[in-house]
Tab-separated table of N, CA, C and O in Angstrom:
chain	number	residue	atom	x	y	z
A	1	MET	N	-55.150	-13.823	-0.752
A	1	MET	CA	-54.359	-13.454	0.394
A	1	MET	C	-53.208	-14.439	0.598
A	1	MET	O	-52.116	-14.036	0.945
A	2	LYS	N	-53.471	-15.722	0.346
A	2	LYS	CA	-52.421	-16.722	0.505
A	2	LYS	C	-51.313	-16.509	-0.522
A	2	LYS	O	-50.156	-16.714	-0.225
A	3	HIS	N	-51.682	-16.074	-1.724
A	3	HIS	CA	-50.699	-15.826	-2.770
A	3	HIS	C	-49.783	-14.651	-2.405
A	3	HIS	O	-48.581	-14.687	-2.674
A	4	ILE	N	-50.358	-13.629	-1.802
A	4	ILE	CA	-49.562	-12.461	-1.405
A	4	ILE	C	-48.552	-12.859	-0.333
A	4	ILE	O	-47.386	-12.480	-0.388
A	5	LYS	N	-48.987	-13.658	0.651
A	5	LYS	CA	-48.077	-14.109	1.701
A	5	LYS	C	-46.958	-14.965	1.120
A	5	LYS	O	-45.801	-14.842	1.515
A	6	LEU	N	-47.287	-15.811	0.157
A	6	LEU	CA	-46.286	-16.667	-0.472
A	6	LEU	C	-45.258	-15.823	-1.226
A	6	LEU	O	-44.048	-16.029	-1.098
A	7	VAL	N	-45.718	-14.861	-1.988
A	7	VAL	CA	-44.819	-14.000	-2.752
A	7	VAL	C	-43.924	-13.194	-1.811
A	7	VAL	O	-42.709	-13.101	-2.018
A	8	LEU	N	-44.504	-12.631	-0.763
A	8	LEU	CA	-43.718	-11.846	0.187
A	8	LEU	C	-42.675	-12.702	0.900
A	8	LEU	O	-41.536	-12.277	1.097
A	9	SER	N	-43.025	-13.918	1.255
A	9	SER	CA	-42.065	-14.788	1.934
A	9	SER	C	-40.937	-15.195	0.982
A	9	SER	O	-39.778	-15.290	1.388
A	10	LEU	N	-41.246	-15.410	-0.306
A	10	LEU	CA	-40.211	-15.731	-1.275
A	10	LEU	C	-39.273	-14.544	-1.501
A	10	LEU	O	-38.058	-14.715	-1.607
A	11	VAL	N	-39.832	-13.350	-1.566
A	11	VAL	CA	-39.020	-12.142	-1.745
A	11	VAL	C	-38.108	-11.948	-0.534
A	11	VAL	O	-36.915	-11.684	-0.674
A	12	LEU	N	-38.652	-12.125	0.655
A	12	LEU	CA	-37.868	-11.971	1.878
A	12	LEU	C	-36.758	-13.016	1.938
A	12	LEU	O	-35.611	-12.705	2.261
A	13	ALA	N	-37.054	-14.248	1.595
A	13	ALA	CA	-36.048	-15.311	1.604
A	13	ALA	C	-34.942	-15.005	0.583
A	13	ALA	O	-33.763	-15.222	0.858
A	14	GLY	N	-35.312	-14.498	-0.564
A	14	GLY	CA	-34.327	-14.143	-1.580
A	14	GLY	C	-33.428	-13.009	-1.126
A	14	GLY	O	-32.219	-13.028	-1.341
A	15	MET	N	-34.004	-12.026	-0.441
A	15	MET	CA	-33.211	-10.910	0.062
A	15	MET	C	-32.229	-11.384	1.126
A	15	MET	O	-31.079	-10.970	1.153
A	16	LEU	N	-32.670	-12.247	2.003
A	16	LEU	CA	-31.781	-12.770	3.046
A	16	LEU	C	-30.658	-13.597	2.434
A	16	LEU	O	-29.509	-13.500	2.852
A	17	GLY	N	-30.984	-14.411	1.464
A	17	GLY	CA	-29.970	-15.223	0.799
A	17	GLY	C	-28.940	-14.365	0.102
A	17	GLY	O	-27.741	-14.618	0.174
A	18	PHE	N	-29.369	-13.309	-0.565
A	18	PHE	CA	-28.445	-12.411	-1.264
A	18	PHE	C	-27.554	-11.676	-0.280
A	18	PHE	O	-26.360	-11.528	-0.503
A	19	SER	N	-28.106	-11.207	0.841
A	19	SER	CA	-27.297	-10.449	1.790
A	19	SER	C	-26.233	-11.322	2.438
A	19	SER	O	-25.127	-10.861	2.705
A	20	THR	N	-26.511	-12.591	2.693
A	20	THR	CA	-25.485	-13.451	3.286
A	20	THR	C	-24.378	-13.734	2.283
A	20	THR	O	-23.219	-13.832	2.656
A	21	VAL	N	-24.700	-13.835	1.006
A	21	VAL	CA	-23.672	-14.027	-0.016
A	21	VAL	C	-22.795	-12.782	-0.094
A	21	VAL	O	-21.571	-12.875	-0.154
A	22	ALA	N	-23.395	-11.610	-0.066
A	22	ALA	CA	-22.635	-10.367	-0.139
A	22	ALA	C	-21.737	-10.208	1.083
A	22	ALA	O	-20.580	-9.803	0.967
A	23	ILE	N	-22.233	-10.534	2.256
A	23	ILE	CA	-21.433	-10.422	3.474
A	23	ILE	C	-20.264	-11.388	3.430
A	23	ILE	O	-19.138	-11.038	3.744
A	24	SER	N	-20.497	-12.624	3.021
A	24	SER	CA	-19.407	-13.599	2.988
A	24	SER	C	-18.366	-13.223	1.943
A	24	SER	O	-17.188	-13.461	2.119
A	25	ALA	N	-18.778	-12.595	0.846
A	25	ALA	CA	-17.824	-12.173	-0.185
A	25	ALA	C	-16.932	-11.063	0.349
A	25	ALA	O	-15.747	-11.015	0.051
A	26	GLU	N	-17.475	-10.158	1.159
A	26	GLU	CA	-16.684	-9.071	1.692
A	26	GLU	C	-15.673	-9.558	2.728
A	26	GLU	O	-14.662	-8.922	2.937
A	27	ARG	N	-15.932	-10.648	3.367
A	27	ARG	CA	-15.049	-11.134	4.405
A	27	ARG	C	-13.996	-12.109	3.893
A	27	ARG	O	-13.204	-12.607	4.658
A	28	ALA	N	-14.007	-12.365	2.623
A	28	ALA	CA	-13.001	-13.269	2.059
A	28	ALA	C	-11.632	-12.611	2.186
A	28	ALA	O	-11.477	-11.430	1.886
A	29	PRO	N	-10.623	-13.353	2.652
A	29	PRO	CA	-9.299	-12.751	2.809
A	29	PRO	C	-8.688	-12.380	1.460
A	29	PRO	O	-8.850	-13.088	0.484
A	30	VAL	N	-8.006	-11.267	1.450
A	30	VAL	CA	-7.323	-10.797	0.247
A	30	VAL	C	-5.832	-10.859	0.529
A	30	VAL	O	-5.355	-10.304	1.520
A	31	LYS	N	-5.079	-11.530	-0.336
A	31	LYS	CA	-3.640	-11.686	-0.126
A	31	LYS	C	-2.884	-10.430	-0.534
A	31	LYS	O	-3.281	-9.742	-1.461
A	32	GLY	N	-1.797	-10.147	0.176
A	32	GLY	CA	-0.915	-9.048	-0.186
A	32	GLY	C	-1.338	-7.692	0.325
A	32	GLY	O	-0.761	-6.687	-0.063
A	33	VAL	N	-2.343	-7.624	1.209
A	33	VAL	CA	-2.817	-6.342	1.718
A	33	VAL	C	-1.782	-5.786	2.702
A	33	VAL	O	-1.293	-6.489	3.575
A	34	LYS	N	-1.446	-4.518	2.542
A	34	LYS	CA	-0.439	-3.863	3.370
A	34	LYS	C	-1.015	-3.454	4.727
A	34	LYS	O	-2.219	-3.248	4.861
A	35	PRO	N	-0.150	-3.302	5.745
A	35	PRO	CA	-0.607	-2.837	7.061
A	35	PRO	C	-1.251	-1.454	6.957
A	35	PRO	O	-0.829	-0.630	6.155
A	36	GLY	N	-2.244	-1.217	7.782
A	36	GLY	CA	-2.946	0.059	7.790
A	36	GLY	C	-4.245	0.035	7.014
A	36	GLY	O	-5.090	0.904	7.186
A	37	VAL	N	-4.433	-0.962	6.157
A	37	VAL	CA	-5.670	-1.070	5.380
A	37	VAL	C	-6.784	-1.546	6.305
A	37	VAL	O	-6.643	-2.558	6.984
A	38	ILE	N	-7.873	-0.810	6.338
A	38	ILE	CA	-9.008	-1.138	7.202
A	38	ILE	C	-9.875	-2.211	6.567
A	38	ILE	O	-10.360	-3.117	7.225
A	39	SER	N	-10.072	-2.102	5.259
A	39	SER	CA	-10.969	-2.997	4.539
A	39	SER	C	-10.406	-3.267	3.149
A	39	SER	O	-9.900	-2.360	2.504
A	40	ALA	N	-10.487	-4.537	2.728
A	40	ALA	CA	-10.030	-4.914	1.391
A	40	ALA	C	-11.008	-5.916	0.808
A	40	ALA	O	-11.248	-6.965	1.398
A	41	VAL	N	-11.586	-5.586	-0.333
A	41	VAL	CA	-12.527	-6.472	-1.016
A	41	VAL	C	-12.019	-6.675	-2.441
A	41	VAL	O	-11.893	-5.713	-3.206
A	42	ALA	N	-11.703	-7.920	-2.773
A	42	ALA	CA	-11.246	-8.235	-4.128
A	42	ALA	C	-12.401	-8.055	-5.098
A	42	ALA	O	-13.524	-8.495	-4.836
A	43	LEU	N	-12.137	-7.431	-6.232
A	43	LEU	CA	-13.172	-7.158	-7.217
A	43	LEU	C	-13.021	-7.992	-8.483
A	43	LEU	O	-13.796	-7.828	-9.418
A	44	ASN	N	-12.016	-8.861	-8.500
A	44	ASN	CA	-11.878	-9.779	-9.631
A	44	ASN	C	-11.483	-11.154	-9.089
A	44	ASN	O	-11.114	-11.302	-7.925
A	45	LYS	N	-11.586	-12.168	-9.937
A	45	LYS	CA	-11.339	-13.539	-9.493
A	45	LYS	C	-9.897	-13.774	-9.080
A	45	LYS	O	-9.625	-14.556	-8.183
A	46	SER	N	-8.951	-13.117	-9.734
A	46	SER	CA	-7.544	-13.341	-9.421
A	46	SER	C	-7.120	-12.657	-8.123
A	46	SER	O	-6.058	-12.940	-7.593
A	47	GLY	N	-7.949	-11.745	-7.608
A	47	GLY	CA	-7.619	-11.055	-6.370
A	47	GLY	C	-6.538	-10.012	-6.526
A	47	GLY	O	-5.858	-9.666	-5.572
A	48	SER	N	-6.384	-9.475	-7.719
A	48	SER	CA	-5.347	-8.474	-7.953
A	48	SER	C	-5.903	-7.046	-7.970
A	48	SER	O	-5.145	-6.094	-7.841
A	49	TYR	N	-7.207	-6.894	-8.123
A	49	TYR	CA	-7.849	-5.580	-8.159
A	49	TYR	C	-8.834	-5.496	-7.001
A	49	TYR	O	-9.699	-6.355	-6.862
A	50	CYS	N	-8.673	-4.479	-6.152
A	50	CYS	CA	-9.456	-4.408	-4.913
A	50	CYS	C	-10.081	-3.035	-4.686
A	50	CYS	O	-9.657	-2.038	-5.253
A	51	HIS	N	-11.055	-3.044	-3.788
A	51	HIS	CA	-11.574	-1.822	-3.193
A	51	HIS	C	-10.984	-1.795	-1.787
A	51	HIS	O	-11.278	-2.648	-0.963
A	52	LEU	N	-10.104	-0.820	-1.529
A	52	LEU	CA	-9.441	-0.687	-0.234
A	52	LEU	C	-9.948	0.549	0.486
A	52	LEU	O	-10.301	1.551	-0.146
A	53	LYS	N	-9.954	0.477	1.801
A	53	LYS	CA	-10.225	1.641	2.639
A	53	LYS	C	-9.103	1.719	3.656
A	53	LYS	O	-8.772	0.726	4.302
A	54	PHE	N	-8.516	2.922	3.761
A	54	PHE	CA	-7.447	3.127	4.732
A	54	PHE	C	-7.453	4.587	5.176
A	54	PHE	O	-7.945	5.462	4.458
A	55	PRO	N	-6.910	4.874	6.383
A	55	PRO	CA	-6.878	6.259	6.855
A	55	PRO	C	-5.916	7.110	6.032
A	55	PRO	O	-4.944	6.599	5.472
A	56	ALA	N	-6.196	8.397	5.980
A	56	ALA	CA	-5.292	9.343	5.320
A	56	ALA	C	-4.006	9.443	6.141
A	56	ALA	O	-3.956	9.042	7.310
A	57	ILE	N	-2.972	9.973	5.527
A	57	ILE	CA	-1.695	10.170	6.206
A	57	ILE	C	-1.778	11.458	7.021
A	57	ILE	O	-2.338	12.462	6.576
A	58	GLU	N	-1.198	11.432	8.234
A	58	GLU	CA	-1.160	12.636	9.061
A	58	GLU	C	-0.407	13.717	8.297
A	58	GLU	O	0.725	13.495	7.858
A	59	PRO	N	-0.997	14.892	8.115
A	59	PRO	CA	-0.380	15.941	7.300
A	59	PRO	C	1.032	16.319	7.742
A	59	PRO	O	1.895	16.568	6.910
A	60	GLY	N	1.290	16.350	9.032
A	60	GLY	CA	2.605	16.733	9.537
A	60	GLY	C	3.693	15.722	9.230
A	60	GLY	O	4.879	16.033	9.359
A	61	THR	N	3.296	14.516	8.823
A	61	THR	CA	4.294	13.485	8.551
A	61	THR	C	4.442	13.201	7.056
A	61	THR	O	5.233	12.341	6.677
A	62	LEU	N	3.712	13.920	6.206
A	62	LEU	CA	3.767	13.679	4.760
A	62	LEU	C	5.168	13.857	4.184
A	62	LEU	O	5.564	13.123	3.281
A	63	SER	N	5.917	14.816	4.694
A	63	SER	CA	7.255	15.084	4.161
A	63	SER	C	8.357	14.403	4.969
A	63	SER	O	9.529	14.571	4.656
A	64	SER	N	7.986	13.661	5.980
A	64	SER	CA	9.000	13.031	6.833
A	64	SER	C	9.448	11.691	6.258
A	64	SER	O	8.832	11.146	5.349
A	65	ALA	N	10.518	11.170	6.831
A	65	ALA	CA	11.035	9.865	6.399
A	65	ALA	C	10.123	8.728	6.862
A	65	ALA	O	10.154	7.649	6.281
A	66	LYS	N	9.327	8.982	7.897
A	66	LYS	CA	8.419	7.958	8.424
A	66	LYS	C	6.998	8.514	8.534
A	66	LYS	O	6.549	8.897	9.610
A	67	PRO	N	6.273	8.579	7.418
A	67	PRO	CA	4.884	9.059	7.480
A	67	PRO	C	4.025	8.091	8.283
A	67	PRO	O	4.311	6.896	8.346
A	68	ARG	N	2.985	8.630	8.916
A	68	ARG	CA	2.076	7.818	9.726
A	68	ARG	C	0.638	8.043	9.267
A	68	ARG	O	0.275	9.150	8.865
A	69	LEU	N	-0.144	6.995	9.370
A	69	LEU	CA	-1.567	7.099	9.056
A	69	LEU	C	-2.310	7.711	10.231
A	69	LEU	O	-1.923	7.515	11.385
A	70	LYS	N	-3.379	8.425	9.925
A	70	LYS	CA	-4.250	8.949	10.965
A	70	LYS	C	-4.951	7.796	11.664
A	70	LYS	O	-5.023	6.684	11.134
A	71	ASP	N	-5.505	8.087	12.817
A	71	ASP	CA	-6.303	7.102	13.530
A	71	ASP	C	-7.562	6.816	12.709
A	71	ASP	O	-8.200	7.760	12.229
A	72	PRO	N	-7.922	5.546	12.510
A	72	PRO	CA	-9.126	5.239	11.720
A	72	PRO	C	-10.394	5.889	12.280
A	72	PRO	O	-11.316	6.197	11.540
A	73	GLY	N	-10.411	6.148	13.585
A	73	GLY	CA	-11.570	6.787	14.201
A	73	GLY	C	-11.714	8.252	13.846
A	73	GLY	O	-12.747	8.862	14.130
A	74	SER	N	-10.702	8.833	13.207
A	74	SER	CA	-10.774	10.251	12.834
A	74	SER	C	-11.807	10.489	11.735
A	74	SER	O	-12.270	11.605	11.543
A	75	GLY	N	-12.117	9.432	10.994
A	75	GLY	CA	-13.100	9.556	9.919
A	75	GLY	C	-12.513	10.004	8.598
A	75	GLY	O	-13.222	10.101	7.602
A	76	ASP	N	-11.228	10.307	8.560
A	76	ASP	CA	-10.570	10.726	7.314
A	76	ASP	C	-10.081	9.468	6.600
A	76	ASP	O	-8.925	9.075	6.716
A	77	ILE	N	-10.996	8.831	5.874
A	77	ILE	CA	-10.747	7.535	5.254
A	77	ILE	C	-10.658	7.688	3.736
A	77	ILE	O	-11.487	8.349	3.113
A	78	ILE	N	-9.644	7.046	3.151
A	78	ILE	CA	-9.454	7.047	1.702
A	78	ILE	C	-10.174	5.827	1.124
A	78	ILE	O	-10.008	4.715	1.612
A	79	ASP	N	-10.980	6.043	0.115
A	79	ASP	CA	-11.644	4.989	-0.657
A	79	ASP	C	-10.816	4.788	-1.912
A	79	ASP	O	-10.757	5.684	-2.747
A	80	PHE	N	-10.179	3.641	-2.064
A	80	PHE	CA	-9.244	3.429	-3.160
A	80	PHE	C	-9.629	2.201	-3.964
A	80	PHE	O	-9.962	1.159	-3.396
A	81	TYR	N	-9.572	2.315	-5.285
A	81	TYR	CA	-9.789	1.183	-6.183
A	81	TYR	C	-8.519	0.995	-6.994
A	81	TYR	O	-8.077	1.918	-7.687
A	82	GLY	N	-7.909	-0.182	-6.871
A	82	GLY	CA	-6.667	-0.446	-7.588
A	82	GLY	C	-6.057	-1.755	-7.138
A	82	GLY	O	-6.761	-2.647	-6.653
A	83	PRO	N	-4.729	-1.885	-7.247
A	83	PRO	CA	-4.081	-3.146	-6.887
A	83	PRO	C	-4.279	-3.473	-5.406
A	83	PRO	O	-4.231	-2.587	-4.558
A	84	CYS	N	-4.482	-4.746	-5.111
A	84	CYS	CA	-4.719	-5.184	-3.737
A	84	CYS	C	-3.499	-4.978	-2.852
A	84	CYS	O	-3.631	-4.863	-1.641
A	85	ASN	N	-2.313	-4.918	-3.439
A	85	ASN	CA	-1.104	-4.753	-2.646
A	85	ASN	C	-0.664	-3.285	-2.554
A	85	ASN	O	0.481	-2.994	-2.238
A	86	TYR	N	-1.584	-2.351	-2.813
A	86	TYR	CA	-1.284	-0.920	-2.755
A	86	TYR	C	-0.876	-0.547	-1.332
A	86	TYR	O	-1.501	-0.949	-0.358
A	87	ASP	N	0.190	0.235	-1.211
A	87	ASP	CA	0.713	0.625	0.090
A	87	ASP	C	0.178	2.009	0.472
A	87	ASP	O	0.491	2.998	-0.187
A	88	PRO	N	-0.628	2.101	1.553
A	88	PRO	CA	-1.166	3.399	1.951
A	88	PRO	C	-0.103	4.373	2.454
A	88	PRO	O	-0.382	5.552	2.615
A	89	LEU	N	1.121	3.877	2.681
A	89	LEU	CA	2.236	4.748	3.073
A	89	LEU	C	3.333	4.762	2.010
A	89	LEU	O	4.448	5.205	2.266
A	90	GLY	N	3.022	4.274	0.821
A	90	GLY	CA	3.989	4.219	-0.273
A	90	GLY	C	4.166	5.570	-0.944
A	90	GLY	O	3.402	6.515	-0.732
A	91	ALA	N	5.184	5.650	-1.791
A	91	ALA	CA	5.523	6.901	-2.478
A	91	ALA	C	4.353	7.429	-3.315
A	91	ALA	O	4.114	8.640	-3.355
A	92	ASP	N	3.607	6.546	-3.972
A	92	ASP	CA	2.472	6.983	-4.801
A	92	ASP	C	1.405	7.676	-3.956
A	92	ASP	O	0.871	8.714	-4.344
A	93	GLU	N	1.078	7.087	-2.810
A	93	GLU	CA	0.031	7.661	-1.956
A	93	GLU	C	0.510	8.948	-1.303
A	93	GLU	O	-0.262	9.909	-1.174
A	94	ILE	N	1.762	9.002	-0.895
A	94	ILE	CA	2.309	10.227	-0.299
A	94	ILE	C	2.237	11.356	-1.319
A	94	ILE	O	1.768	12.458	-1.020
A	95	CYS	N	2.661	11.087	-2.539
A	95	CYS	CA	2.621	12.081	-3.612
A	95	CYS	C	1.184	12.533	-3.891
A	95	CYS	O	0.914	13.723	-4.050
A	96	ARG	N	0.279	11.584	-3.938
A	96	ARG	CA	-1.125	11.904	-4.220
A	96	ARG	C	-1.704	12.811	-3.141
A	96	ARG	O	-2.383	13.800	-3.432
A	97	GLN	N	-1.414	12.494	-1.871
A	97	GLN	CA	-1.965	13.308	-0.787
A	97	GLN	C	-1.281	14.670	-0.696
A	97	GLN	O	-1.919	15.670	-0.370
A	98	GLN	N	0.017	14.741	-1.009
A	98	GLN	CA	0.697	16.036	-1.053
A	98	GLN	C	0.097	16.904	-2.158
A	98	GLN	O	-0.128	18.092	-1.967
A	99	ALA	N	-0.159	16.306	-3.316
A	99	ALA	CA	-0.754	17.044	-4.431
A	99	ALA	C	-2.154	17.538	-4.068
A	99	ALA	O	-2.525	18.661	-4.411
A	100	MET	N	-2.908	16.716	-3.365
A	100	MET	CA	-4.253	17.138	-2.959
A	100	MET	C	-4.184	18.316	-1.985
A	100	MET	O	-4.975	19.245	-2.064
A	101	ARG	N	-3.228	18.278	-1.063
A	101	ARG	CA	-3.092	19.353	-0.074
A	101	ARG	C	-2.653	20.655	-0.723
A	101	ARG	O	-3.037	21.735	-0.290
A	102	SER	N	-1.817	20.580	-1.763
A	102	SER	CA	-1.332	21.786	-2.420
A	102	SER	C	-2.132	22.142	-3.670
A	102	SER	O	-1.771	23.052	-4.397
A	103	HIS	N	-3.181	21.368	-3.938
A	103	HIS	CA	-4.079	21.590	-5.082
A	103	HIS	C	-3.358	21.476	-6.419
A	103	HIS	O	-3.678	22.180	-7.371
A	104	GLU	N	-2.369	20.612	-6.494
A	104	GLU	CA	-1.681	20.344	-7.761
A	104	GLU	C	-2.334	19.148	-8.432
A	104	GLU	O	-2.980	18.352	-7.791
A	105	ASP	N	-2.117	19.034	-9.731
A	105	ASP	CA	-2.713	17.941	-10.482
A	105	ASP	C	-1.730	16.839	-10.859
A	105	ASP	O	-2.080	15.925	-11.587
A	106	PHE	N	-0.501	16.931	-10.421
A	106	PHE	CA	0.487	15.939	-10.850
A	106	PHE	C	1.454	15.617	-9.721
A	106	PHE	O	1.605	16.368	-8.768
A	107	CYS	N	2.128	14.501	-9.868
A	107	CYS	CA	3.188	14.083	-8.957
A	107	CYS	C	4.471	13.939	-9.767
A	107	CYS	O	4.430	13.651	-10.949
A	108	GLU	N	5.581	14.132	-9.111
A	108	GLU	CA	6.865	13.986	-9.805
A	108	GLU	C	7.343	12.567	-9.757
A	108	GLU	O	7.080	11.790	-8.951
């Protein structure tokens, strides 16, 4: 019985230690993140490749000169893997979301 308690306490301690490392890694600042990004986690040591989360662009503003992101509370969140300095309102993202809305497979 003492051995089981020892093993369980070691497993629990290991799980707690791992979760604090994972949490601290997610909170590390990432340089070059554009406004509107909700979450940015660097996936390489140089900090150039990230997992970003940002709201989708409001559909009515996709073709305008000043597109706007939806409210993050809307739940329409983009999960993006790529450069940490990716612009959620940049030409690439606007084209991608326009293509998704029109069911096209390419951008010009």
